[in-house]
Amino acid sequence: MDRHASAVEAAAAIAKESRGAHKIVFVSGNFNIVHPGHLRLLNFAAECGDFLVVGIIEDGASNAVVPEQLRLQSVQSISVVNHALILRMPPEDFIAMLKPAIVVKGKEHEALENPEHNAVESYGGKLLFSSGEVKFSSLDLLQREFLETNFQAIKKPVDYLSRHSFSTRTLAGLVREFAKLKVVVIGDLIVDEYINCEALGMSQEDPTIVVSPIHSERFLGGAGIVAAHACGLGAKVTYLCVCGDDEAGHFARESLESYGVAIGVVVDESRPTTLKQRYRAKDKTLLRVSHLRQHDIAREPGNILLDKAQEALRDANLFIFSDFNYGCLPQYLVDELAACCRQRDIMMVADSQSSSQIGDVSRFHGMRLLTPTEREARLAVRDFSSGLVVLAETLRKKAGAKEIILTLGSEGLLIHAPDRNGDDFVTDRLPAFNISPKDVAGAGDSLLSCASLARAVGGSIWQSAFLGSVAAACQVSRVGNSPLTARELITELSL
């Protein structure tokens, strides 16, 4: 295929891919080494329209020193770039063919002769010059903060492995067994939005911190991310929830589908999908804003949810109650589902979060495993002075649970479970594995998912707690909730 035909094909592909976009923006260059100046320019260009195309000058056509395919891959990895390609002709010729609404070049080209000018003028486009704003240079660092797991910050205790007579190879084998499970998760659906800001200073009118939003990112949260973790770790997962007919609900449902989770949603127009916004600056959360309703769901949607759950439980191995105390799980629903699982001999685990809200994890009676925080356990048994072992045993008795993993934040966790003979109870501790967490918000969700799966495939409570701690350590090494994968877990176990 000649160069013109190749370019025509590329332009047609971009037109198809950008269908629905109002403004295509085009940038071209060598991009030998992507540096902060490039990021500023590309982020400025992305702000000028809604579909950014970047043309990489081909090898031999300019002063490019890095091979074109490596330069292309580098630019493709930048989050704001919608499409990148190798230019097999001068940029102005491709511009005349593509007809982008805006072409952006660096400020240093403004006083020079620009062959793109005539091409843009011929169809009524605009040629803009800018080096971008300094604040935008952090955007791709934020993307890395959101998505990348920092394995170097995770330290695993070797003595615990020898104390309970298993190895990390054994744990990796358990993770591979997750694919055999069919899991049902039920609980509150939440969408988390992280709004990263540039701190501008203190207002002169009143003592108020002034920030300027740079970038926002939405994540699946609540019981939804518990289901997504389980699916990412290999299990076949059905998630049941109630949500509103709104933008946050649509985002959550699309996210769940993209993760491969089968969803049974009951739409309740009386309660919008819970949306939690976190305003952050310099890796710290400044403010949280929650948009929610906390009343119990009515009987009608509750009965629909019950029917969906009973259908999903027909061939399930594990049932997870993930309660955030926003009304999705009224007591009658919990009791009927628990009775159904007992009748079918399905393992049940539960978590009931009480951070800004109040809940009672002991209302989930007869679970194999409960994973409360220390505060949640104390609220459940109304004991604010006893030691941790006494607290765990009191909760276990009240809830009729077999095993307790008591999470202690930066202090790690405590495991309280029967000994091998079932005659007495044994307690052990694990420290927090991640020594420099970025965002602890999703630690409990990832621990619940992974520990539950490990228990369901036959892992001991000690192995399950260790795997759950590894999962939590991986999760808190990045900002925001994104589903864990079996590969991540096995990678960390091999280090």
Short mmCIF file of C-alpha atoms in Angstrom, two decimals:
data_model
loop_
_atom_site.label_atom_id
_atom_site.label_comp_id
_atom_site.label_asym_id
_atom_site.label_seq_id
_atom_site.Cartn_x
_atom_site.Cartn_y
_atom_site.Cartn_z
CA MET A 1 0.00 0.00 0.00
CA ASP A 2 1.45 3.45 -0.96
CA ARG A 3 1.82 6.24 1.58
CA HIS A 4 -1.20 8.21 0.37
CA ALA A 5 -3.50 5.21 0.52
CA SER A 6 -2.16 4.36 3.98
CA ALA A 7 -2.84 7.91 5.18
CA VAL A 8 -6.36 7.86 3.71
CA GLU A 9 -7.02 4.62 5.56
CA ALA A 10 -5.65 6.11 8.81
CA ALA A 11 -7.82 9.23 8.45
CA ALA A 12 -10.89 7.09 7.82
CA ALA A 13 -10.11 4.99 10.92
CA ILE A 14 -9.79 8.14 13.04
CA ALA A 15 -13.08 9.51 11.67
CA LYS A 16 -14.81 6.26 12.61
CA GLU A 17 -13.18 6.08 16.05
CA SER A 18 -13.98 9.73 16.86
CA ARG A 19 -17.61 9.51 15.78
CA GLY A 20 -19.61 11.60 18.21
CA ALA A 21 -16.68 13.92 19.02
CA HIS A 22 -17.30 17.61 18.38
CA LYS A 23 -13.68 18.73 17.93
CA ILE A 24 -10.70 16.70 16.76
CA VAL A 25 -7.37 18.17 17.85
CA PHE A 26 -4.09 17.26 16.14
CA VAL A 27 -0.50 17.46 17.40
CA SER A 28 2.62 16.15 15.66
CA GLY A 29 6.26 15.76 16.61
CA ASN A 30 9.20 13.44 17.15
CA PHE A 31 8.55 12.63 20.83
CA ASN A 32 11.98 11.04 21.30
CA ILE A 33 11.69 11.11 25.09
CA VAL A 34 8.35 12.18 26.53
CA HIS A 35 9.11 14.88 29.11
CA PRO A 36 6.99 17.31 31.20
CA GLY A 37 6.97 19.84 28.35
CA HIS A 38 5.32 17.27 26.06
CA LEU A 39 2.78 16.44 28.76
CA ARG A 40 1.86 20.10 29.19
CA LEU A 41 1.44 20.54 25.45
CA LEU A 42 -0.64 17.39 25.02
CA ASN A 43 -2.85 18.16 27.98
CA PHE A 44 -3.42 21.69 26.67
CA ALA A 45 -4.34 20.19 23.29
CA ALA A 46 -6.74 17.72 24.91
CA GLU A 47 -8.48 20.63 26.67
CA CYS A 48 -9.08 22.30 23.29
CA GLY A 49 -11.34 19.53 21.98
CA ASP A 50 -12.67 16.09 22.79
CA PHE A 51 -10.57 13.75 20.61
CA LEU A 52 -6.78 14.14 20.54
CA VAL A 53 -4.79 12.68 17.62
CA VAL A 54 -0.99 12.63 17.76
CA GLY A 55 1.16 12.11 14.69
CA ILE A 56 4.64 10.63 15.25
CA ILE A 57 7.19 11.71 12.64
CA GLU A 58 8.55 8.60 10.92
CA ASP A 59 12.16 7.41 11.20
CA GLY A 60 14.55 9.26 8.90
CA ALA A 61 12.21 12.20 8.23
CA SER A 62 13.58 14.42 11.00
CA ASN A 63 15.98 14.34 13.94
CA ALA A 64 14.26 11.38 15.59
CA VAL A 65 16.77 9.13 17.36
CA VAL A 66 14.45 6.65 19.12
CA PRO A 67 12.83 4.01 16.83
CA GLU A 68 9.37 5.05 15.69
CA GLN A 69 7.53 2.09 17.22
CA LEU A 70 8.98 2.83 20.66
CA ARG A 71 8.02 6.50 20.31
CA LEU A 72 4.53 5.48 19.22
CA GLN A 73 4.08 3.16 22.21
CA SER A 74 5.25 5.90 24.55
CA VAL A 75 2.70 8.40 23.24
CA GLN A 76 -0.09 5.79 23.17
CA SER A 77 0.43 5.22 26.91
CA ILE A 78 -0.42 8.87 27.70
CA SER A 79 -3.94 8.98 29.07
CA VAL A 80 -5.22 12.06 27.21
CA VAL A 81 -4.22 10.75 23.76
CA ASN A 82 -7.15 9.14 21.96
CA HIS A 83 -5.28 8.02 18.83
CA ALA A 84 -1.61 7.99 17.82
CA LEU A 85 -0.07 7.02 14.48
CA ILE A 86 3.19 7.11 12.52
CA LEU A 87 3.13 9.91 9.92
CA ARG A 88 4.33 8.69 6.51
CA MET A 89 3.98 12.16 4.94
CA PRO A 90 4.52 15.76 6.03
CA PRO A 91 2.17 16.80 8.86
CA GLU A 92 0.52 19.50 6.74
CA ASP A 93 -0.49 16.95 4.09
CA PHE A 94 -2.08 14.67 6.68
CA ILE A 95 -3.83 17.67 8.29
CA ALA A 96 -5.39 18.58 4.93
CA MET A 97 -6.68 15.01 4.70
CA LEU A 98 -7.89 14.65 8.33
CA LYS A 99 -9.27 18.21 8.69
CA PRO A 100 -9.01 18.48 12.49
CA ALA A 101 -10.82 21.44 14.06
CA ILE A 102 -7.64 22.52 15.85
CA VAL A 103 -3.93 21.95 15.31
CA VAL A 104 -1.65 22.68 18.27
CA LYS A 105 2.07 23.45 18.16
CA GLY A 106 4.53 24.53 20.84
CA LYS A 107 4.86 28.22 21.67
CA GLU A 108 8.40 28.23 20.29
CA HIS A 109 7.00 27.79 16.73
CA GLU A 110 4.77 30.87 16.84
CA ALA A 111 7.31 33.30 15.36
CA LEU A 112 8.47 30.82 12.70
CA GLU A 113 7.06 29.80 9.33
CA ASN A 114 4.51 27.04 9.82
CA PRO A 115 3.51 24.96 6.77
CA GLU A 116 0.45 23.74 8.72
CA HIS A 117 -1.06 27.24 8.53
CA ASN A 118 -2.18 27.02 4.90
CA ALA A 119 -3.55 23.50 5.38
CA VAL A 120 -5.65 24.54 8.37
CA GLU A 121 -6.83 27.76 6.69
CA SER A 122 -8.02 25.85 3.61
CA TYR A 123 -10.90 24.20 5.50
CA GLY A 124 -11.53 26.75 8.27
CA GLY A 125 -9.63 25.14 11.14
CA LYS A 126 -7.47 26.85 13.75
CA LEU A 127 -3.75 26.73 14.46
CA LEU A 128 -2.92 27.36 18.14
CA PHE A 129 0.42 27.79 19.87
CA SER A 130 0.94 26.91 23.51
CA SER A 131 3.34 25.13 25.80
CA GLY A 132 0.50 24.31 28.14
CA GLU A 133 0.13 25.11 31.83
CA VAL A 134 2.58 23.84 34.42
CA LYS A 135 -0.17 22.26 36.54
CA PHE A 136 -1.00 19.79 33.79
CA SER A 137 2.43 18.17 33.90
CA SER A 138 1.28 16.12 36.91
CA LEU A 139 -1.67 14.49 35.15
CA ASP A 140 0.10 11.40 33.92
CA LEU A 141 1.78 11.01 37.30
CA LEU A 142 -1.74 10.97 38.73
CA GLN A 143 -2.71 8.25 36.24
CA ARG A 144 0.24 6.18 37.42
CA GLU A 145 -0.79 6.82 41.04
CA PHE A 146 -4.28 5.52 40.23
CA LEU A 147 -3.31 2.42 38.29
CA GLU A 148 0.14 1.13 39.16
CA THR A 149 0.91 -1.21 42.05
CA ASN A 150 4.13 -0.41 43.89
CA PHE A 151 5.38 -3.86 44.87
CA GLN A 152 8.54 -2.42 46.47
CA ALA A 153 6.47 -0.96 49.34
CA ILE A 154 5.12 -4.42 50.34
CA LYS A 155 6.94 -6.37 53.06
CA LYS A 156 5.67 -9.84 54.01
CA PRO A 157 6.42 -11.49 57.39
CA VAL A 158 8.31 -14.75 56.89
CA ASP A 159 7.85 -15.95 60.49
CA TYR A 160 4.07 -16.20 60.05
CA LEU A 161 4.51 -18.61 57.13
CA SER A 162 6.72 -20.95 59.13
CA ARG A 163 4.48 -20.67 62.20
CA HIS A 164 1.51 -21.99 60.22
CA SER A 165 3.50 -24.38 58.00
CA PHE A 166 2.82 -23.09 54.49
CA SER A 167 4.72 -21.31 51.72
CA THR A 168 4.00 -18.58 49.21
CA ARG A 169 4.01 -21.30 46.53
CA THR A 170 1.08 -22.93 48.35
CA LEU A 171 -0.73 -19.60 48.36
CA ALA A 172 -0.13 -19.10 44.63
CA GLY A 173 -1.74 -22.50 44.10
CA LEU A 174 -4.80 -21.37 46.05
CA VAL A 175 -5.09 -18.25 43.88
CA ARG A 176 -5.13 -20.40 40.75
CA GLU A 177 -8.03 -22.37 42.26
CA PHE A 178 -10.19 -19.21 42.44
CA ALA A 179 -11.28 -19.81 38.84
CA LYS A 180 -13.36 -22.79 40.00
CA LEU A 181 -15.62 -20.67 42.21
CA LYS A 182 -19.04 -19.21 41.57
CA VAL A 183 -19.56 -16.28 43.91
CA VAL A 184 -22.60 -14.14 44.71
CA VAL A 185 -22.08 -10.69 46.27
CA ILE A 186 -24.87 -8.50 47.63
CA GLY A 187 -24.64 -5.03 49.12
CA ASP A 188 -24.63 -1.27 48.65
CA LEU A 189 -23.44 0.12 45.32
CA ILE A 190 -21.16 3.15 45.64
CA VAL A 191 -19.29 5.29 43.11
CA ASP A 192 -16.11 6.98 44.35
CA GLU A 193 -14.93 10.14 42.61
CA TYR A 194 -11.41 11.48 43.21
CA ILE A 195 -11.01 15.14 42.30
CA ASN A 196 -7.35 16.10 42.27
CA CYS A 197 -6.71 19.76 42.83
CA GLU A 198 -3.90 22.30 42.74
CA ALA A 199 -3.71 24.11 46.06
CA LEU A 200 -3.77 27.87 45.36
CA GLY A 201 -3.55 29.07 48.96
CA MET A 202 -5.70 30.71 51.61
CA SER A 203 -8.54 33.06 50.75
CA GLN A 204 -7.93 36.68 51.83
CA GLU A 205 -11.63 37.21 52.60
CA ASP A 206 -12.04 34.34 55.07
CA PRO A 207 -9.96 31.39 56.39
CA THR A 208 -10.82 29.09 53.47
CA ILE A 209 -8.46 26.86 51.50
CA VAL A 210 -8.68 27.65 47.77
CA VAL A 211 -8.02 24.91 45.21
CA SER A 212 -8.34 24.54 41.46
CA PRO A 213 -9.51 21.14 40.12
CA ILE A 214 -7.01 19.51 37.75
CA HIS A 215 -8.39 16.07 37.08
CA SER A 216 -11.20 13.83 38.27
CA GLU A 217 -11.47 10.05 38.13
CA ARG A 218 -14.40 7.82 39.03
CA PHE A 219 -14.11 4.34 40.49
CA LEU A 220 -16.50 1.58 41.34
CA GLY A 221 -16.91 1.33 45.12
CA GLY A 222 -18.91 -0.29 47.88
CA ALA A 223 -19.99 -3.88 47.38
CA GLY A 224 -19.49 -3.37 43.64
CA ILE A 225 -15.71 -3.32 43.98
CA VAL A 226 -15.87 -6.40 46.25
CA ALA A 227 -17.55 -8.20 43.35
CA ALA A 228 -15.06 -6.75 40.83
CA HIS A 229 -12.10 -7.89 42.95
CA ALA A 230 -13.51 -11.41 43.13
CA CYS A 231 -14.02 -11.44 39.36
CA GLY A 232 -10.55 -10.02 38.68
CA LEU A 233 -9.08 -12.74 40.89
CA GLY A 234 -10.64 -15.36 38.63
CA ALA A 235 -14.02 -16.32 40.09
CA LYS A 236 -17.32 -16.25 38.23
CA VAL A 237 -19.26 -13.51 40.02
CA THR A 238 -22.86 -12.31 40.22
CA TYR A 239 -23.45 -8.99 41.96
CA LEU A 240 -26.86 -7.96 43.31
CA CYS A 241 -27.69 -4.39 44.30
CA VAL A 242 -30.13 -1.49 44.29
CA CYS A 243 -29.26 1.74 42.50
CA GLY A 244 -30.83 4.89 41.12
CA ASP A 245 -31.62 5.70 37.50
CA ASP A 246 -28.85 8.26 37.26
CA GLU A 247 -25.42 8.98 35.81
CA ALA A 248 -23.52 7.40 38.71
CA GLY A 249 -25.65 4.25 38.44
CA HIS A 250 -25.06 4.02 34.70
CA PHE A 251 -21.30 4.45 35.22
CA ALA A 252 -21.28 1.70 37.85
CA ARG A 253 -23.23 -0.74 35.71
CA GLU A 254 -20.99 -0.14 32.69
CA SER A 255 -17.91 -0.62 34.89
CA LEU A 256 -19.21 -3.90 36.30
CA GLU A 257 -19.98 -5.20 32.82
CA SER A 258 -16.51 -4.20 31.58
CA TYR A 259 -14.97 -6.14 34.49
CA GLY A 260 -16.96 -9.25 33.56
CA VAL A 261 -19.30 -9.22 36.56
CA ALA A 262 -22.86 -10.48 36.00
CA ILE A 263 -25.21 -7.97 37.59
CA GLY A 264 -28.73 -8.16 38.97
CA VAL A 265 -29.80 -4.56 39.51
CA VAL A 266 -33.03 -3.32 41.05
CA VAL A 267 -33.65 0.33 40.16
CA ASP A 268 -35.16 2.37 43.00
CA GLU A 269 -36.01 5.90 41.91
CA SER A 270 -36.45 7.00 45.53
CA ARG A 271 -32.73 6.62 46.23
CA PRO A 272 -29.97 7.96 43.95
CA THR A 273 -26.85 5.88 43.51
CA THR A 274 -24.47 6.71 46.34
CA LEU A 275 -21.69 9.03 45.11
CA LYS A 276 -18.71 9.85 47.33
CA GLN A 277 -16.39 12.63 46.22
CA ARG A 278 -12.88 13.11 47.59
CA TYR A 279 -11.08 16.40 46.94
CA ARG A 280 -7.33 15.78 47.07
CA ALA A 281 -4.18 17.89 46.84
CA LYS A 282 -0.58 16.68 47.10
CA ASP A 283 -1.58 13.10 47.93
CA LYS A 284 -3.84 14.19 50.81
CA THR A 285 -7.64 14.22 51.01
CA LEU A 286 -8.91 17.71 51.90
CA LEU A 287 -12.65 17.06 51.93
CA ARG A 288 -15.16 14.27 51.39
CA VAL A 289 -18.67 14.92 50.09
CA SER A 290 -21.25 12.09 50.09
CA HIS A 291 -24.44 12.18 47.99
CA LEU A 292 -26.68 9.44 49.40
CA ARG A 293 -29.89 8.21 50.99
CA GLN A 294 -29.75 5.93 54.04
CA HIS A 295 -33.32 4.68 54.39
CA ASP A 296 -34.04 0.96 54.02
CA ILE A 297 -35.25 -0.18 50.62
CA ALA A 298 -39.00 -0.77 50.43
CA ARG A 299 -40.47 -4.28 50.47
CA GLU A 300 -41.17 -4.45 46.75
CA PRO A 301 -37.59 -3.83 45.52
CA GLY A 302 -36.37 -5.92 48.46
CA ASN A 303 -38.45 -8.89 47.35
CA ILE A 304 -37.23 -8.50 43.77
CA LEU A 305 -33.66 -8.51 45.07
CA LEU A 306 -34.41 -11.62 47.14
CA ASP A 307 -35.77 -13.45 44.08
CA LYS A 308 -32.68 -12.53 42.05
CA ALA A 309 -30.40 -13.71 44.88
CA GLN A 310 -32.17 -17.04 45.30
CA GLU A 311 -31.85 -17.65 41.57
CA ALA A 312 -28.13 -16.80 41.61
CA LEU A 313 -27.52 -19.07 44.62
CA ARG A 314 -28.63 -22.23 42.82
CA ASP A 315 -25.08 -23.31 42.03
CA ALA A 316 -22.97 -20.88 44.08
CA ASN A 317 -20.00 -21.82 46.27
CA LEU A 318 -19.70 -18.58 48.22
CA PHE A 319 -22.04 -15.79 49.30
CA ILE A 320 -20.63 -12.42 50.40
CA PHE A 321 -22.63 -9.83 52.33
CA SER A 322 -20.89 -6.49 51.80
CA ASP A 323 -22.89 -4.02 53.87
CA PHE A 324 -22.24 -0.28 53.98
CA ASN A 325 -25.35 0.49 56.04
CA TYR A 326 -27.08 2.64 53.44
CA GLY A 327 -30.27 0.57 53.43
CA CYS A 328 -29.64 -2.07 50.76
CA LEU A 329 -29.73 -4.95 53.26
CA PRO A 330 -32.67 -4.70 55.68
CA GLN A 331 -32.69 -7.41 58.36
CA TYR A 332 -35.48 -9.51 56.88
CA LEU A 333 -33.53 -9.79 53.62
CA VAL A 334 -30.33 -10.79 55.45
CA ASP A 335 -32.17 -13.47 57.45
CA GLU A 336 -33.93 -15.00 54.43
CA LEU A 337 -30.74 -15.10 52.36
CA ALA A 338 -28.76 -16.61 55.23
CA ALA A 339 -31.42 -19.31 55.66
CA CYS A 340 -31.27 -20.06 51.94
CA CYS A 341 -27.47 -20.44 52.07
CA ARG A 342 -27.63 -22.73 55.11
CA GLN A 343 -30.21 -24.89 53.37
CA ARG A 344 -27.91 -25.23 50.35
CA ASP A 345 -24.68 -25.50 52.39
CA ILE A 346 -23.17 -22.37 50.79
CA MET A 347 -20.31 -20.68 52.64
CA MET A 348 -21.21 -17.19 53.88
CA VAL A 349 -18.94 -14.30 54.85
CA ALA A 350 -19.86 -10.75 55.82
CA ASP A 351 -18.51 -7.28 56.39
CA SER A 352 -20.53 -4.32 57.68
CA GLN A 353 -18.76 -0.99 57.39
CA SER A 354 -19.24 1.75 59.95
CA SER A 355 -17.01 4.71 59.15
CA SER A 356 -19.22 7.80 58.97
CA GLN A 357 -22.34 5.62 59.41
CA ILE A 358 -23.38 3.23 62.19
CA GLY A 359 -23.89 -0.49 61.65
CA ASP A 360 -23.90 -3.81 63.48
CA VAL A 361 -21.81 -6.60 61.96
CA SER A 362 -23.24 -9.09 64.47
CA ARG A 363 -26.62 -8.97 62.70
CA PHE A 364 -25.07 -11.25 60.07
CA HIS A 365 -25.55 -14.41 62.08
CA GLY A 366 -23.94 -17.77 61.36
CA MET A 367 -21.18 -16.59 59.01
CA ARG A 368 -18.04 -18.62 58.36
CA LEU A 369 -16.03 -15.40 58.48
CA LEU A 370 -16.53 -11.80 59.62
CA THR A 371 -13.96 -9.10 58.77
CA PRO A 372 -14.81 -6.00 60.87
CA THR A 373 -12.54 -3.18 61.93
CA GLU A 374 -11.87 -2.83 65.65
CA ARG A 375 -14.37 0.05 65.82
CA GLU A 376 -17.05 -1.97 64.03
CA ALA A 377 -16.53 -4.89 66.41
CA ARG A 378 -16.75 -2.63 69.47
CA LEU A 379 -19.92 -1.02 68.18
CA ALA A 380 -21.48 -4.44 67.60
CA VAL A 381 -20.85 -5.75 71.14
CA ARG A 382 -20.90 -2.39 72.96
CA ASP A 383 -17.48 -3.05 74.46
CA PHE A 384 -15.03 -0.14 74.30
CA SER A 385 -12.46 -1.25 76.85
CA SER A 386 -11.63 -4.98 76.56
CA GLY A 387 -8.51 -6.27 74.82
CA LEU A 388 -8.61 -7.41 71.22
CA VAL A 389 -8.77 -11.15 71.90
CA VAL A 390 -11.67 -10.74 74.30
CA LEU A 391 -13.36 -8.41 71.82
CA ALA A 392 -12.99 -10.91 68.97
CA GLU A 393 -14.35 -13.79 71.07
CA THR A 394 -17.30 -11.74 72.32
CA LEU A 395 -18.22 -10.81 68.75
CA ARG A 396 -17.79 -14.38 67.54
CA LYS A 397 -20.19 -15.66 70.18
CA LYS A 398 -22.77 -12.91 69.63
CA ALA A 399 -22.77 -13.36 65.84
CA GLY A 400 -22.44 -17.15 65.89
CA ALA A 401 -19.46 -16.80 63.55
CA LYS A 402 -16.78 -19.45 63.12
CA GLU A 403 -13.83 -17.12 62.44
CA ILE A 404 -12.99 -13.44 62.91
CA ILE A 405 -10.43 -11.32 61.10
CA LEU A 406 -10.24 -8.07 63.04
CA THR A 407 -8.65 -5.34 60.89
CA LEU A 408 -6.56 -2.77 62.74
CA GLY A 409 -5.58 -0.24 60.06
CA SER A 410 -1.86 0.57 60.12
CA GLU A 411 -1.38 -2.06 62.86
CA GLY A 412 -2.41 -4.89 60.54
CA LEU A 413 -4.97 -7.46 61.65
CA LEU A 414 -5.82 -10.08 64.26
CA ILE A 415 -7.08 -13.58 63.36
CA HIS A 416 -9.28 -15.40 65.88
CA ALA A 417 -10.25 -18.96 64.88
CA PRO A 418 -10.69 -22.50 66.26
CA ASP A 419 -7.63 -24.69 66.62
CA ARG A 420 -7.16 -27.82 64.50
CA ASN A 421 -9.20 -29.95 66.88
CA GLY A 422 -11.96 -27.37 67.23
CA ASP A 423 -11.69 -27.54 71.02
CA ASP A 424 -10.23 -24.11 71.65
CA PHE A 425 -9.58 -20.82 69.87
CA VAL A 426 -6.23 -19.58 68.61
CA THR A 427 -5.27 -15.97 67.93
CA ASP A 428 -2.46 -14.61 65.75
CA ARG A 429 -1.44 -11.25 64.36
CA LEU A 430 -0.27 -9.98 60.98
CA PRO A 431 1.29 -6.54 60.51
CA ALA A 432 0.23 -4.22 57.70
CA PHE A 433 2.21 -5.43 54.66
CA ASN A 434 2.40 -2.08 52.84
CA ILE A 435 4.82 0.27 54.57
CA SER A 436 3.87 3.37 52.53
CA PRO A 437 0.19 3.19 51.45
CA LYS A 438 -1.18 5.81 49.05
CA ASP A 439 -4.90 5.33 49.70
CA VAL A 440 -6.24 3.04 52.44
CA ALA A 441 -9.91 3.43 51.44
CA GLY A 442 -10.14 0.11 49.58
CA ALA A 443 -8.10 -2.08 51.92
CA GLY A 444 -11.05 -3.77 53.63
CA ASP A 445 -12.87 -4.53 50.36
CA SER A 446 -9.86 -6.23 48.81
CA LEU A 447 -9.13 -8.21 51.99
CA LEU A 448 -12.75 -9.37 52.21
CA SER A 449 -12.81 -10.56 48.59
CA CYS A 450 -9.47 -12.35 48.58
CA ALA A 451 -9.69 -13.94 52.03
CA SER A 452 -13.21 -15.19 51.27
CA LEU A 453 -12.17 -16.77 47.98
CA ALA A 454 -9.17 -18.42 49.64
CA ARG A 455 -11.39 -19.84 52.37
CA ALA A 456 -13.90 -21.11 49.80
CA VAL A 457 -11.27 -23.08 47.84
CA GLY A 458 -10.10 -24.85 50.97
CA GLY A 459 -7.36 -22.57 52.27
CA SER A 460 -7.00 -22.39 56.05
CA ILE A 461 -8.01 -19.23 57.89
CA TRP A 462 -4.29 -18.50 58.40
CA GLN A 463 -3.56 -18.81 54.67
CA SER A 464 -6.69 -16.82 53.83
CA ALA A 465 -5.75 -13.98 56.18
CA PHE A 466 -2.25 -13.84 54.69
CA LEU A 467 -3.60 -13.74 51.12
CA GLY A 468 -6.13 -11.09 52.13
CA SER A 469 -3.30 -9.01 53.58
CA VAL A 470 -1.34 -9.31 50.33
CA ALA A 471 -4.42 -8.19 48.40
CA ALA A 472 -4.93 -5.22 50.71
CA ALA A 473 -1.25 -4.27 50.39
CA CYS A 474 -1.51 -4.27 46.60
CA GLN A 475 -4.73 -2.25 46.69
CA VAL A 476 -3.47 0.53 49.00
CA SER A 477 -0.37 1.02 46.86
CA ARG A 478 -2.51 2.94 44.33
CA VAL A 479 -5.15 5.64 44.61
CA GLY A 480 -8.78 4.64 44.09
CA ASN A 481 -10.36 1.24 43.69
CA SER A 482 -9.46 -0.80 40.64
CA PRO A 483 -9.98 -4.58 40.58
CA LEU A 484 -7.13 -6.78 41.68
CA THR A 485 -6.02 -9.60 39.40
CA ALA A 486 -4.75 -13.08 40.08
CA ARG A 487 -1.57 -12.16 38.20
CA GLU A 488 -0.87 -9.26 40.58
CA LEU A 489 -1.28 -11.49 43.60
CA ILE A 490 0.92 -14.25 42.19
CA THR A 491 3.55 -11.68 41.16
CA GLU A 492 3.69 -10.26 44.67
CA LEU A 493 3.83 -13.73 46.23
CA SER A 494 6.84 -14.58 44.07
CA LEU A 495 8.84 -11.54 45.21
#
